[in-house]
Amino acid sequence: MKQLLNKKILLLSILLLNVVVTSAQNSSEAKNTIELKHGSHRIGKRTDTVMKKWRGYGLGQFIHWGLYAIPGGEWNGKTYNGAAEWIRSWDGMPKSTYDSLIYRFNPTQFNAVAWAITAKEMGARYVTITTKHHDGFCLWPSKYTKYTVANSPYKKDIIGPLVKAYNAEGIDVILYFSIMDWNNPNWRYDIKTEADSLAFEKFKTFTRNQLIELLTLYPTAKGLWFDGTWDKAWVKQAAFADELETEMRKLRPGLIIGSRFRADEYGKRHFDSNGAMMGDYEQGWERKIPNKIDDVHGNDWDCVMTVPENQWGYNKAWKGHIKTVNELIEMTAKCVSLGGNFVLNFGPKGDGSIRQEELDLAKGIGSWMKVNSEAIYNCGYAGLEKQDWGFFTKNTKTNKLYMLVFNVPLSGDYRVKLPARTDIAKAYLLTTSSSALRTEEIHPNEYFIHLKNEPGKKPFVIVLESTSAAKGSGNVYEKAKT
Ligand code: FHN
């Protein structure tokens, strides 16, 4: 009896100790998590159809177009060394001179349909268009400012015809919008005085009005791509921005908004103070691409890329390293292999035409996409280790695996490591599906695919169809016990 009682006491103390330890752990976890009113509103990826479609785009186009395209990085015979769309911030060009470029905006060569066809031929599935860049000039006739196309010699809306033309080509449109607005007298970099505060309140109303206006005028737009949100004044507007985001989402259910729009109440941008991403996809991959899947923390993301080093708007000089067709295809493949989209920037000229170099790139990428887009569209991370020859992608619907080859092995032997209990059922070139490539098992689940004499002038795709295997084929020697 006494023994039984002792046992019971022991059990009870163990239980009690457990409770104490667990609650201590919980409270230490709780310490790491801050109560946030304006942090992330969702954990994990969106699962609705609009976002699923976005995830499957693979390749997109970015358009930077505005008044800055007129000087094209040069003023009075002098060259501005920064990005052409930032020329207004340069001492070499008076601000008032820049602002009066509105009276020279008359793009006689602008043809929305031609732009959309170029994008379509490149293989883009979505386009992000600057409705208003940092200079504040609006490519749509906004009723909230005079600084719009309506008051330029051109007079007409640019955004409407673009949305229509791209949609007609089956390309979804995302509207780029800069919160920072150098033209608006109420915009502030920071709020330091009562007067700043009053002015910025007006600016917030103006911003809200413009955004609601855009969503109302262009209802087929799938999302908003925010920029110019890093200034202190905006970072302090957690509650306002959160409310505005809710209002916009209510107005357009399914609307896609990236991680650049708002900060939490502690001023944290992109990721809130608890490390959760704010918005539907990570917008931090500008002119850089993640190297491994861990870098994207399980989030949706897209990478926006310039052709020269850092030029978004039209720059006459077009100097430095200019990315080639193969380089851009490789970037597309890398992004898709890590579950992201790749968005290539175009900076049309002041007259509305697209420069020949960009047309050539679009054509080159397009001719590759025509043959190989099966390995890009609706594809994502394959869950496999990266190999030296290039990138794996996997079609999220058919489960087919693709090897996008950029580095041809001199041996002609392409190493492939599949997950445990997976066999290769069939391997073939995407272009010649009827003739199977010879495969050889070199270790359990590790193969060589033999493909000799591949000239390697253009990236190409090998398709892998796999099956689950109950056990290894047994045709390799046992490993040495070391
Ligand atoms: O300052 C802009 C820049 O001009 C360009 O629009 C890029 C595009 O991602 N965004 C800003 C810099 O992050």
Tab-separated table of C-alpha atoms and ligand atoms in Angstrom:
chain	number	residue	atom	x	y	z
A	1	MET	CA	0.000	0.000	0.000
A	2	LYS	CA	2.790	2.364	1.030
A	3	GLN	CA	4.675	1.352	-2.126
A	4	LEU	CA	1.646	2.180	-4.285
A	5	LEU	CA	1.331	5.586	-2.609
A	6	ASN	CA	5.007	6.327	-3.235
A	7	LYS	CA	4.608	5.389	-6.888
A	8	LYS	CA	1.587	7.687	-7.191
A	9	ILE	CA	3.527	10.562	-5.594
A	10	LEU	CA	6.418	9.977	-8.003
A	11	LEU	CA	4.096	9.955	-10.997
A	12	LEU	CA	2.405	13.117	-9.838
A	13	SER	CA	5.715	14.925	-9.322
A	14	ILE	CA	6.846	13.885	-12.830
A	15	LEU	CA	3.592	15.229	-14.242
A	16	LEU	CA	3.959	18.450	-12.271
A	17	LEU	CA	7.541	18.887	-13.424
A	18	ASN	CA	6.365	18.387	-16.977
A	19	VAL	CA	3.747	21.080	-16.612
A	20	VAL	CA	6.317	23.482	-15.144
A	21	VAL	CA	8.828	22.769	-17.960
A	22	THR	CA	6.196	23.068	-20.701
A	23	SER	CA	4.812	26.300	-19.391
A	24	ALA	CA	8.330	27.657	-19.048
A	25	GLN	CA	8.962	26.683	-22.681
A	26	ASN	CA	5.690	28.252	-23.741
A	27	SER	CA	6.442	31.453	-21.933
A	28	SER	CA	9.888	31.616	-23.533
A	29	GLU	CA	8.199	31.068	-26.919
A	30	ALA	CA	5.686	33.719	-26.010
A	31	LYS	CA	8.561	36.033	-25.246
A	32	ASN	CA	9.819	35.589	-28.804
A	33	THR	CA	6.445	36.447	-30.299
A	34	ILE	CA	5.258	40.017	-30.118
A	35	GLU	CA	1.599	40.857	-30.126
A	36	LEU	CA	1.131	42.725	-33.427
A	37	LYS	CA	-1.854	44.678	-34.661
A	38	HIS	CA	-0.436	45.400	-38.086
A	39	GLY	CA	1.832	42.485	-38.826
A	40	SER	CA	1.257	39.645	-41.261
A	41	HIS	CA	-2.332	38.456	-41.591
A	42	ARG	CA	-1.557	35.020	-42.934
A	43	ILE	CA	0.869	32.230	-42.248
A	44	GLY	CA	1.802	30.183	-45.299
A	45	LYS	CA	1.054	30.634	-48.977
A	46	ARG	CA	-2.252	31.749	-50.438
A	47	THR	CA	-4.116	28.791	-51.933
A	48	ASP	CA	-6.750	30.531	-54.092
A	49	THR	CA	-6.883	30.232	-57.887
A	50	VAL	CA	-5.637	33.759	-58.628
A	51	MET	CA	-2.485	33.171	-56.615
A	52	LYS	CA	-2.052	29.658	-58.000
A	53	LYS	CA	-2.099	31.181	-61.465
A	54	TRP	CA	0.445	33.828	-60.413
A	55	ARG	CA	2.702	31.054	-59.090
A	56	GLY	CA	2.572	29.327	-62.466
A	57	TYR	CA	3.453	32.392	-64.599
A	58	GLY	CA	7.189	31.627	-64.645
A	59	LEU	CA	8.127	34.593	-66.829
A	60	GLY	CA	6.938	38.173	-66.703
A	61	GLN	CA	7.719	41.575	-68.139
A	62	PHE	CA	8.285	44.815	-66.243
A	63	ILE	CA	7.683	48.172	-67.947
A	64	HIS	CA	9.261	51.374	-66.636
A	65	TRP	CA	7.902	54.253	-68.610
A	66	GLY	CA	7.368	57.881	-67.776
A	67	LEU	CA	8.763	61.383	-68.295
A	68	TYR	CA	12.295	60.174	-67.490
A	69	ALA	CA	12.277	58.341	-70.844
A	70	ILE	CA	12.512	61.742	-72.579
A	71	PRO	CA	15.962	62.769	-71.265
A	72	GLY	CA	16.992	59.083	-71.260
A	73	GLY	CA	19.771	59.607	-68.704
A	74	GLU	CA	21.217	62.764	-70.361
A	75	TRP	CA	20.679	66.439	-69.815
A	76	ASN	CA	22.367	69.382	-71.560
A	77	GLY	CA	25.010	67.114	-73.022
A	78	LYS	CA	25.859	65.652	-69.609
A	79	THR	CA	25.253	62.079	-68.553
A	80	TYR	CA	23.624	61.173	-65.274
A	81	ASN	CA	25.361	58.222	-63.698
A	82	GLY	CA	22.441	56.813	-61.740
A	83	ALA	CA	19.375	54.947	-62.961
A	84	ALA	CA	17.691	56.981	-65.724
A	85	GLU	CA	14.326	57.115	-63.921
A	86	TRP	CA	16.027	58.881	-60.993
A	87	ILE	CA	17.375	61.775	-63.090
A	88	ARG	CA	15.078	64.260	-61.314
A	89	SER	CA	17.076	63.706	-58.129
A	90	TRP	CA	20.297	64.794	-59.872
A	91	ASP	CA	21.724	68.279	-59.330
A	92	GLY	CA	22.626	68.446	-63.021
A	93	MET	CA	18.964	68.871	-63.967
A	94	PRO	CA	16.793	71.479	-62.246
A	95	LYS	CA	13.655	69.982	-60.698
A	96	SER	CA	11.393	72.513	-62.393
A	97	THR	CA	12.941	71.601	-65.759
A	98	TYR	CA	12.225	67.962	-65.089
A	99	ASP	CA	8.655	68.650	-63.998
A	100	SER	CA	7.983	70.637	-67.155
A	101	LEU	CA	8.816	67.556	-69.236
A	102	ILE	CA	5.063	66.921	-68.992
A	103	TYR	CA	4.701	69.498	-71.796
A	104	ARG	CA	6.940	67.361	-74.002
A	105	PHE	CA	5.220	64.039	-73.380
A	106	ASN	CA	3.818	63.139	-76.765
A	107	PRO	CA	4.775	59.546	-77.601
A	108	THR	CA	3.771	59.385	-81.237
A	109	GLN	CA	5.161	55.860	-81.645
A	110	PHE	CA	3.297	54.404	-78.670
A	111	ASN	CA	1.329	51.331	-79.639
A	112	ALA	CA	-0.114	49.326	-76.760
A	113	VAL	CA	-0.896	46.368	-78.999
A	114	ALA	CA	2.684	46.227	-80.319
A	115	TRP	CA	4.054	46.194	-76.737
A	116	ALA	CA	1.669	43.409	-75.765
A	117	ILE	CA	2.630	41.358	-78.822
A	118	THR	CA	6.315	41.748	-77.962
A	119	ALA	CA	5.618	40.471	-74.447
A	120	LYS	CA	3.522	37.611	-75.749
A	121	GLU	CA	6.218	36.597	-78.214
A	122	MET	CA	8.775	36.620	-75.419
A	123	GLY	CA	6.580	34.200	-73.491
A	124	ALA	CA	5.613	36.560	-70.658
A	125	ARG	CA	2.530	35.534	-68.738
A	126	TYR	CA	2.219	38.760	-66.753
A	127	VAL	CA	3.343	42.346	-66.937
A	128	THR	CA	3.987	44.931	-64.253
A	129	ILE	CA	3.506	48.476	-65.556
A	130	THR	CA	4.522	51.726	-63.867
A	131	THR	CA	1.338	53.741	-63.444
A	132	LYS	CA	3.296	56.349	-61.460
A	133	HIS	CA	6.994	56.287	-60.619
A	134	HIS	CA	8.749	58.373	-57.945
A	135	ASP	CA	8.485	61.543	-60.071
A	136	GLY	CA	4.710	61.481	-59.517
A	137	PHE	CA	3.760	61.661	-63.211
A	138	CYS	CA	0.640	59.562	-63.797
A	139	LEU	CA	0.228	57.524	-66.960
A	140	TRP	CA	-3.510	57.542	-66.350
A	141	PRO	CA	-5.770	60.630	-66.163
A	142	SER	CA	-6.017	60.712	-62.378
A	143	LYS	CA	-8.539	63.224	-61.128
A	144	TYR	CA	-6.493	63.825	-57.971
A	145	THR	CA	-3.542	65.639	-59.557
A	146	LYS	CA	-2.804	67.757	-62.608
A	147	TYR	CA	0.460	65.931	-63.175
A	148	THR	CA	-0.941	63.319	-65.566
A	149	VAL	CA	-1.071	62.334	-69.222
A	150	ALA	CA	-4.311	64.290	-69.522
A	151	ASN	CA	-2.342	67.549	-69.227
A	152	SER	CA	0.442	66.503	-71.587
A	153	PRO	CA	0.301	67.113	-75.362
A	154	TYR	CA	-0.577	63.402	-75.687
A	155	LYS	CA	-3.736	63.910	-73.579
A	156	LYS	CA	-4.808	60.262	-73.635
A	157	ASP	CA	-4.760	57.487	-71.064
A	158	ILE	CA	-1.842	55.073	-71.404
A	159	ILE	CA	-2.766	52.501	-68.762
A	160	GLY	CA	-6.248	51.653	-70.111
A	161	PRO	CA	-5.063	50.716	-73.637
A	162	LEU	CA	-2.137	48.745	-72.161
A	163	VAL	CA	-4.377	46.727	-69.832
A	164	LYS	CA	-6.719	46.020	-72.718
A	165	ALA	CA	-3.958	45.041	-75.147
A	166	TYR	CA	-2.086	42.789	-72.712
A	167	ASN	CA	-5.281	41.124	-71.522
A	168	ALA	CA	-6.226	40.494	-75.155
A	169	GLU	CA	-2.941	38.563	-75.510
A	170	GLY	CA	-3.785	36.531	-72.403
A	171	ILE	CA	-1.275	38.410	-70.255
A	172	ASP	CA	-2.253	39.441	-66.730
A	173	VAL	CA	-1.495	42.979	-65.610
A	174	ILE	CA	-0.089	44.150	-62.293
A	175	LEU	CA	-0.053	47.886	-61.623
A	176	TYR	CA	3.195	49.359	-60.312
A	177	PHE	CA	2.608	52.302	-57.984
A	178	SER	CA	5.190	54.427	-56.184
A	179	ILE	CA	4.023	55.719	-52.815
A	180	MET	CA	6.928	58.197	-52.771
A	181	ASP	CA	5.799	61.095	-54.957
A	182	TRP	CA	8.302	63.903	-55.606
A	183	ASN	CA	5.705	66.040	-57.342
A	184	ASN	CA	3.129	66.137	-54.577
A	185	PRO	CA	3.714	69.115	-52.220
A	186	ASN	CA	2.345	67.113	-49.295
A	187	TRP	CA	4.700	64.175	-49.646
A	188	ARG	CA	7.330	64.043	-46.897
A	189	TYR	CA	10.447	61.977	-46.417
A	190	ASP	CA	9.874	62.139	-42.651
A	191	ILE	CA	7.396	63.739	-40.285
A	192	LYS	CA	9.184	66.058	-37.880
A	193	THR	CA	6.790	68.935	-37.303
A	194	GLU	CA	3.084	69.539	-36.905
A	195	ALA	CA	3.064	71.031	-40.404
A	196	ASP	CA	4.640	67.853	-41.805
A	197	SER	CA	2.039	65.817	-40.058
A	198	LEU	CA	-0.817	67.879	-41.494
A	199	ALA	CA	0.639	67.736	-44.973
A	200	PHE	CA	1.226	64.012	-44.817
A	201	GLU	CA	-2.342	63.376	-43.701
A	202	LYS	CA	-3.438	65.038	-46.946
A	203	PHE	CA	-0.909	62.955	-48.833
A	204	LYS	CA	-2.324	59.757	-47.339
A	205	THR	CA	-5.821	60.660	-48.511
A	206	PHE	CA	-4.431	61.436	-51.964
A	207	THR	CA	-2.625	58.081	-52.064
A	208	ARG	CA	-5.731	56.206	-50.998
A	209	ASN	CA	-7.830	58.017	-53.598
A	210	GLN	CA	-5.397	57.236	-56.382
A	211	LEU	CA	-5.232	53.561	-55.484
A	212	ILE	CA	-8.993	53.170	-55.311
A	213	GLU	CA	-9.188	55.079	-58.599
A	214	LEU	CA	-6.752	52.683	-60.278
A	215	LEU	CA	-8.564	49.598	-59.018
A	216	THR	CA	-11.873	51.044	-60.170
A	217	LEU	CA	-10.688	52.163	-63.604
A	218	TYR	CA	-8.796	48.944	-64.366
A	219	PRO	CA	-10.780	46.162	-62.733
A	220	THR	CA	-8.981	43.340	-64.566
A	221	ALA	CA	-5.630	44.229	-62.969
A	222	LYS	CA	-4.579	41.283	-60.859
A	223	GLY	CA	-2.444	43.110	-58.366
A	224	LEU	CA	-0.469	46.119	-57.221
A	225	TRP	CA	3.323	46.299	-57.186
A	226	PHE	CA	4.349	48.875	-54.618
A	227	ASP	CA	7.568	50.840	-54.578
A	228	GLY	CA	8.971	53.918	-52.835
A	229	THR	CA	7.725	52.684	-49.462
A	230	TRP	CA	10.985	52.937	-47.554
A	231	ASP	CA	10.756	56.572	-46.415
A	232	LYS	CA	10.308	57.220	-42.705
A	233	ALA	CA	7.013	59.046	-43.153
A	234	TRP	CA	5.377	56.043	-44.838
A	235	VAL	CA	6.994	53.464	-42.555
A	236	LYS	CA	5.251	55.201	-39.642
A	237	GLN	CA	1.796	54.596	-41.187
A	238	ALA	CA	1.277	50.979	-40.124
A	239	ALA	CA	-2.373	51.373	-39.114
A	240	PHE	CA	-3.337	53.467	-42.139
A	241	ALA	CA	-1.590	51.183	-44.629
A	242	ASP	CA	-3.066	48.086	-43.022
A	243	GLU	CA	-6.561	49.545	-43.236
A	244	LEU	CA	-6.013	50.628	-46.833
A	245	GLU	CA	-4.780	47.170	-47.775
A	246	THR	CA	-7.942	45.665	-46.261
A	247	GLU	CA	-10.087	48.174	-48.157
A	248	MET	CA	-8.385	47.380	-51.479
A	249	ARG	CA	-8.676	43.640	-50.944
A	250	LYS	CA	-12.367	44.036	-50.185
A	251	LEU	CA	-12.855	46.059	-53.350
A	252	ARG	CA	-11.005	43.506	-55.505
A	253	PRO	CA	-11.146	40.050	-53.978
A	254	GLY	CA	-8.114	38.037	-55.016
A	255	LEU	CA	-5.946	41.160	-55.401
A	256	ILE	CA	-2.238	40.373	-55.199
A	257	ILE	CA	-0.042	42.669	-53.112
A	258	GLY	CA	3.636	42.082	-52.506
A	259	SER	CA	5.664	42.507	-49.331
A	260	ARG	CA	6.708	46.110	-50.081
A	261	PHE	CA	3.477	47.860	-49.301
A	262	ARG	CA	3.426	48.407	-45.580
A	263	ALA	CA	5.434	48.225	-42.395
A	264	ASP	CA	4.245	46.860	-39.055
A	265	GLU	CA	3.868	49.112	-36.025
A	266	TYR	CA	7.569	48.683	-35.222
A	267	GLY	CA	8.587	49.885	-38.658
A	268	LYS	CA	9.534	46.418	-39.946
A	269	ARG	CA	9.125	46.086	-43.711
A	270	HIS	CA	8.616	42.941	-45.846
A	271	PHE	CA	8.731	40.682	-42.761
A	272	ASP	CA	6.974	41.717	-39.574
A	273	SER	CA	8.576	41.821	-36.131
A	274	ASN	CA	7.810	38.117	-35.724
A	275	GLY	CA	9.507	37.288	-39.015
A	276	ALA	CA	6.293	36.543	-40.957
A	277	MET	CA	6.078	37.900	-44.496
A	278	MET	CA	3.570	40.706	-45.027
A	279	GLY	CA	1.667	40.482	-48.296
A	280	ASP	CA	1.229	37.700	-50.804
A	281	TYR	CA	4.757	37.283	-52.115
A	282	GLU	CA	8.247	38.448	-51.281
A	283	GLN	CA	9.199	41.517	-53.249
A	284	GLY	CA	12.780	41.828	-52.062
A	285	TRP	CA	14.446	40.020	-54.951
A	286	GLU	CA	15.385	43.032	-57.016
A	287	ARG	CA	18.312	42.404	-59.379
A	288	LYS	CA	19.289	39.382	-57.324
A	289	ILE	CA	18.224	35.757	-57.282
A	290	PRO	CA	18.231	33.413	-54.299
A	291	ASN	CA	20.804	30.635	-54.377
A	292	LYS	CA	19.016	27.911	-52.511
A	293	ILE	CA	15.495	27.027	-51.536
A	294	ASP	CA	16.107	27.926	-47.863
A	295	ASP	CA	16.667	31.545	-48.941
A	296	VAL	CA	12.972	31.945	-49.807
A	297	HIS	CA	11.623	30.599	-46.493
A	298	GLY	CA	8.717	28.772	-48.144
A	299	ASN	CA	7.284	32.021	-49.526
A	300	ASP	CA	6.101	32.979	-52.977
A	301	TRP	CA	8.448	35.461	-54.619
A	302	ASP	CA	9.437	37.046	-57.902
A	303	CYS	CA	12.692	38.512	-59.087
A	304	VAL	CA	12.694	41.741	-61.077
A	305	MET	CA	15.716	42.194	-63.320
A	306	THR	CA	17.232	44.916	-65.467
A	307	VAL	CA	19.078	44.248	-68.744
A	308	PRO	CA	22.084	46.495	-67.961
A	309	GLU	CA	23.294	46.643	-64.350
A	310	ASN	CA	20.801	49.131	-62.891
A	311	GLN	CA	18.662	50.913	-65.464
A	312	TRP	CA	14.896	50.629	-65.371
A	313	GLY	CA	13.794	53.652	-67.364
A	314	TYR	CA	15.127	54.274	-70.871
A	315	ASN	CA	18.805	55.188	-70.880
A	316	LYS	CA	20.382	56.237	-74.166
A	317	ALA	CA	23.844	55.218	-72.980
A	318	TRP	CA	22.956	51.510	-72.387
A	319	LYS	CA	26.455	50.818	-71.129
A	320	GLY	CA	28.206	48.248	-68.936
A	321	HIS	CA	27.406	44.577	-69.100
A	322	ILE	CA	24.266	43.930	-71.115
A	323	LYS	CA	22.692	40.588	-70.268
A	324	THR	CA	22.390	38.115	-73.117
A	325	VAL	CA	19.482	35.922	-74.162
A	326	ASN	CA	21.097	32.808	-72.667
A	327	GLU	CA	21.888	34.594	-69.428
A	328	LEU	CA	18.294	35.751	-69.087
A	329	ILE	CA	16.923	32.303	-69.872
A	330	GLU	CA	19.254	30.879	-67.231
A	331	MET	CA	17.954	33.420	-64.698
A	332	THR	CA	14.383	32.457	-65.589
A	333	ALA	CA	15.209	28.777	-65.090
A	334	LYS	CA	16.955	29.436	-61.791
A	335	CYS	CA	14.023	31.436	-60.450
A	336	VAL	CA	11.471	28.823	-61.457
A	337	SER	CA	13.634	26.030	-60.023
A	338	LEU	CA	13.441	27.830	-56.660
A	339	GLY	CA	9.694	28.389	-56.862
A	340	GLY	CA	9.735	32.010	-58.080
A	341	ASN	CA	8.864	34.017	-61.190
A	342	PHE	CA	11.360	35.975	-63.277
A	343	VAL	CA	10.360	39.444	-64.463
A	344	LEU	CA	12.453	41.151	-67.127
A	345	ASN	CA	12.412	44.942	-67.319
A	346	PHE	CA	11.853	46.994	-70.481
A	347	GLY	CA	12.353	50.754	-70.599
A	348	PRO	CA	10.588	52.111	-73.698
A	349	LYS	CA	11.857	55.338	-75.286
A	350	GLY	CA	10.250	58.761	-74.885
A	351	ASP	CA	8.507	58.401	-78.251
A	352	GLY	CA	6.837	55.184	-77.118
A	353	SER	CA	8.882	52.741	-79.167
A	354	ILE	CA	10.834	49.878	-77.645
A	355	ARG	CA	14.582	49.956	-78.264
A	356	GLN	CA	15.939	47.427	-80.747
A	357	GLU	CA	18.168	45.714	-78.162
A	358	GLU	CA	15.146	44.895	-76.008
A	359	LEU	CA	13.130	43.724	-79.007
A	360	ASP	CA	15.996	41.395	-79.930
A	361	LEU	CA	16.174	39.995	-76.404
A	362	ALA	CA	12.417	39.435	-76.340
A	363	LYS	CA	12.656	37.612	-79.652
A	364	GLY	CA	15.575	35.457	-78.513
A	365	ILE	CA	13.952	34.483	-75.235
A	366	GLY	CA	10.686	33.891	-77.070
A	367	SER	CA	12.173	31.505	-79.581
A	368	TRP	CA	13.600	29.429	-76.708
A	369	MET	CA	10.323	29.595	-74.804
A	370	LYS	CA	8.373	28.394	-77.831
A	371	VAL	CA	10.177	25.078	-77.606
A	372	ASN	CA	10.868	24.802	-73.891
A	373	SER	CA	8.170	26.689	-71.971
A	374	GLU	CA	6.724	23.369	-70.771
A	375	ALA	CA	9.636	23.355	-68.301
A	376	ILE	CA	8.792	26.892	-67.108
A	377	TYR	CA	5.011	27.411	-66.995
A	378	ASN	CA	3.256	25.917	-63.980
A	379	CYS	CA	6.578	24.629	-62.782
A	380	GLY	CA	8.394	25.125	-59.526
A	381	TYR	CA	10.842	23.668	-57.064
A	382	ALA	CA	11.379	19.958	-57.732
A	383	GLY	CA	12.625	19.089	-54.247
A	384	LEU	CA	15.928	17.835	-55.670
A	385	GLU	CA	19.533	18.733	-55.094
A	386	LYS	CA	20.890	21.083	-57.719
A	387	GLN	CA	23.355	19.443	-60.118
A	388	ASP	CA	26.234	21.017	-62.045
A	389	TRP	CA	24.580	20.880	-65.474
A	390	GLY	CA	21.773	23.293	-64.552
A	391	PHE	CA	18.392	23.341	-62.832
A	392	PHE	CA	15.538	20.985	-62.094
A	393	THR	CA	11.954	22.171	-62.323
A	394	LYS	CA	8.804	20.195	-61.728
A	395	ASN	CA	5.371	20.688	-63.200
A	396	THR	CA	3.002	21.137	-60.298
A	397	LYS	CA	0.127	19.550	-62.248
A	398	THR	CA	1.711	16.618	-64.127
A	399	ASN	CA	4.624	15.977	-61.732
A	400	LYS	CA	6.963	15.701	-64.737
A	401	LEU	CA	10.560	16.585	-63.939
A	402	TYR	CA	12.623	18.805	-66.204
A	403	MET	CA	16.375	19.176	-66.392
A	404	LEU	CA	17.203	22.610	-67.810
A	405	VAL	CA	20.740	22.230	-69.073
A	406	PHE	CA	23.074	25.242	-69.204
A	407	ASN	CA	26.449	23.569	-68.628
A	408	VAL	CA	26.997	20.630	-70.922
A	409	PRO	CA	29.274	17.999	-69.299
A	410	LEU	CA	32.206	17.116	-71.565
A	411	SER	CA	31.608	13.453	-70.725
A	412	GLY	CA	28.042	13.623	-71.994
A	413	ASP	CA	26.937	12.051	-68.689
A	414	TYR	CA	24.357	13.985	-66.725
A	415	ARG	CA	24.211	13.084	-63.072
A	416	VAL	CA	20.760	12.891	-61.525
A	417	LYS	CA	19.953	12.149	-57.908
A	418	LEU	CA	16.346	11.274	-57.220
A	419	PRO	CA	14.598	10.838	-53.875
A	420	ALA	CA	14.754	7.385	-52.246
A	421	ARG	CA	12.609	4.715	-53.898
A	422	THR	CA	12.283	6.592	-57.174
A	423	ASP	CA	13.306	5.139	-60.512
A	424	ILE	CA	13.586	6.811	-63.886
A	425	ALA	CA	10.850	5.406	-66.093
A	426	LYS	CA	11.830	7.441	-69.134
A	427	ALA	CA	14.248	10.211	-70.059
A	428	TYR	CA	14.095	12.147	-73.319
A	429	LEU	CA	14.869	15.492	-74.864
A	430	LEU	CA	11.865	17.799	-74.744
A	431	THR	CA	12.278	18.337	-78.472
A	432	THR	CA	12.349	14.618	-79.338
A	433	SER	CA	10.057	12.825	-76.933
A	434	SER	CA	9.906	9.711	-79.116
A	435	SER	CA	13.540	8.681	-78.591
A	436	ALA	CA	14.461	7.694	-75.061
A	437	LEU	CA	17.877	8.561	-73.667
A	438	ARG	CA	20.009	5.794	-72.118
A	439	THR	CA	20.051	5.924	-68.331
A	440	GLU	CA	22.431	4.111	-66.000
A	441	GLU	CA	22.036	3.606	-62.270
A	442	ILE	CA	25.311	4.460	-60.524
A	443	HIS	CA	24.120	4.357	-56.896
A	444	PRO	CA	20.702	3.692	-55.455
A	445	ASN	CA	18.495	6.492	-56.819
A	446	GLU	CA	21.458	8.084	-58.550
A	447	TYR	CA	21.781	7.930	-62.297
A	448	PHE	CA	23.698	9.045	-65.299
A	449	ILE	CA	21.674	10.080	-68.285
A	450	HIS	CA	23.818	9.604	-71.368
A	451	LEU	CA	23.578	12.216	-74.040
A	452	LYS	CA	26.657	12.487	-76.230
A	453	ASN	CA	27.374	15.076	-78.899
A	454	GLU	CA	25.075	17.752	-77.581
A	455	PRO	CA	26.596	20.899	-79.101
A	456	GLY	CA	25.482	23.089	-76.171
A	457	LYS	CA	25.023	26.401	-78.013
A	458	LYS	CA	21.541	26.852	-76.545
A	459	PRO	CA	20.153	25.738	-73.221
A	460	PHE	CA	17.973	22.658	-73.641
A	461	VAL	CA	15.626	20.491	-71.613
A	462	ILE	CA	15.625	16.811	-70.710
A	463	VAL	CA	12.333	15.423	-69.440
A	464	LEU	CA	12.363	12.795	-66.724
A	465	GLU	CA	9.426	10.612	-65.987
A	466	SER	CA	9.869	8.778	-62.734
A	467	THR	CA	8.183	5.870	-60.979
A	468	SER	CA	8.260	4.808	-57.385
A	469	ALA	CA	10.329	1.699	-56.812
A	470	ALA	CA	9.749	-0.721	-53.961
A	471	LYS	CA	13.497	-1.216	-53.610
A	472	GLY	CA	16.668	-0.452	-55.518
A	473	SER	CA	17.357	-2.373	-58.728
A	474	GLY	CA	20.212	-4.249	-57.018
A	475	ASN	CA	22.519	-3.718	-59.973
A	476	VAL	CA	25.110	-1.716	-58.014
A	477	TYR	CA	27.704	-3.014	-55.546
A	478	GLU	CA	27.165	-2.631	-51.845
A	479	LYS	CA	28.888	0.383	-50.283
A	480	ALA	CA	32.223	-0.223	-48.529
A	481	LYS	CA	32.007	-0.114	-44.738
A	482	THR	CA	34.621	2.449	-43.738
B	1	FHN	O1	13.805	53.260	-57.094
B	1	FHN	C1	13.134	52.236	-57.791
B	1	FHN	C2	13.749	51.980	-59.134
B	1	FHN	O2	13.742	53.133	-59.888
B	1	FHN	C3	12.943	50.887	-59.833
B	1	FHN	O3	11.629	51.297	-60.031
B	1	FHN	C4	12.965	49.653	-58.998
B	1	FHN	C5	12.185	48.495	-59.585
B	1	FHN	O4	12.142	47.430	-58.712
B	1	FHN	N1	12.415	49.927	-57.672
B	1	FHN	C6	13.042	51.005	-56.932
B	1	FHN	C7	14.231	50.597	-56.207
B	1	FHN	O5	13.964	49.514	-55.382
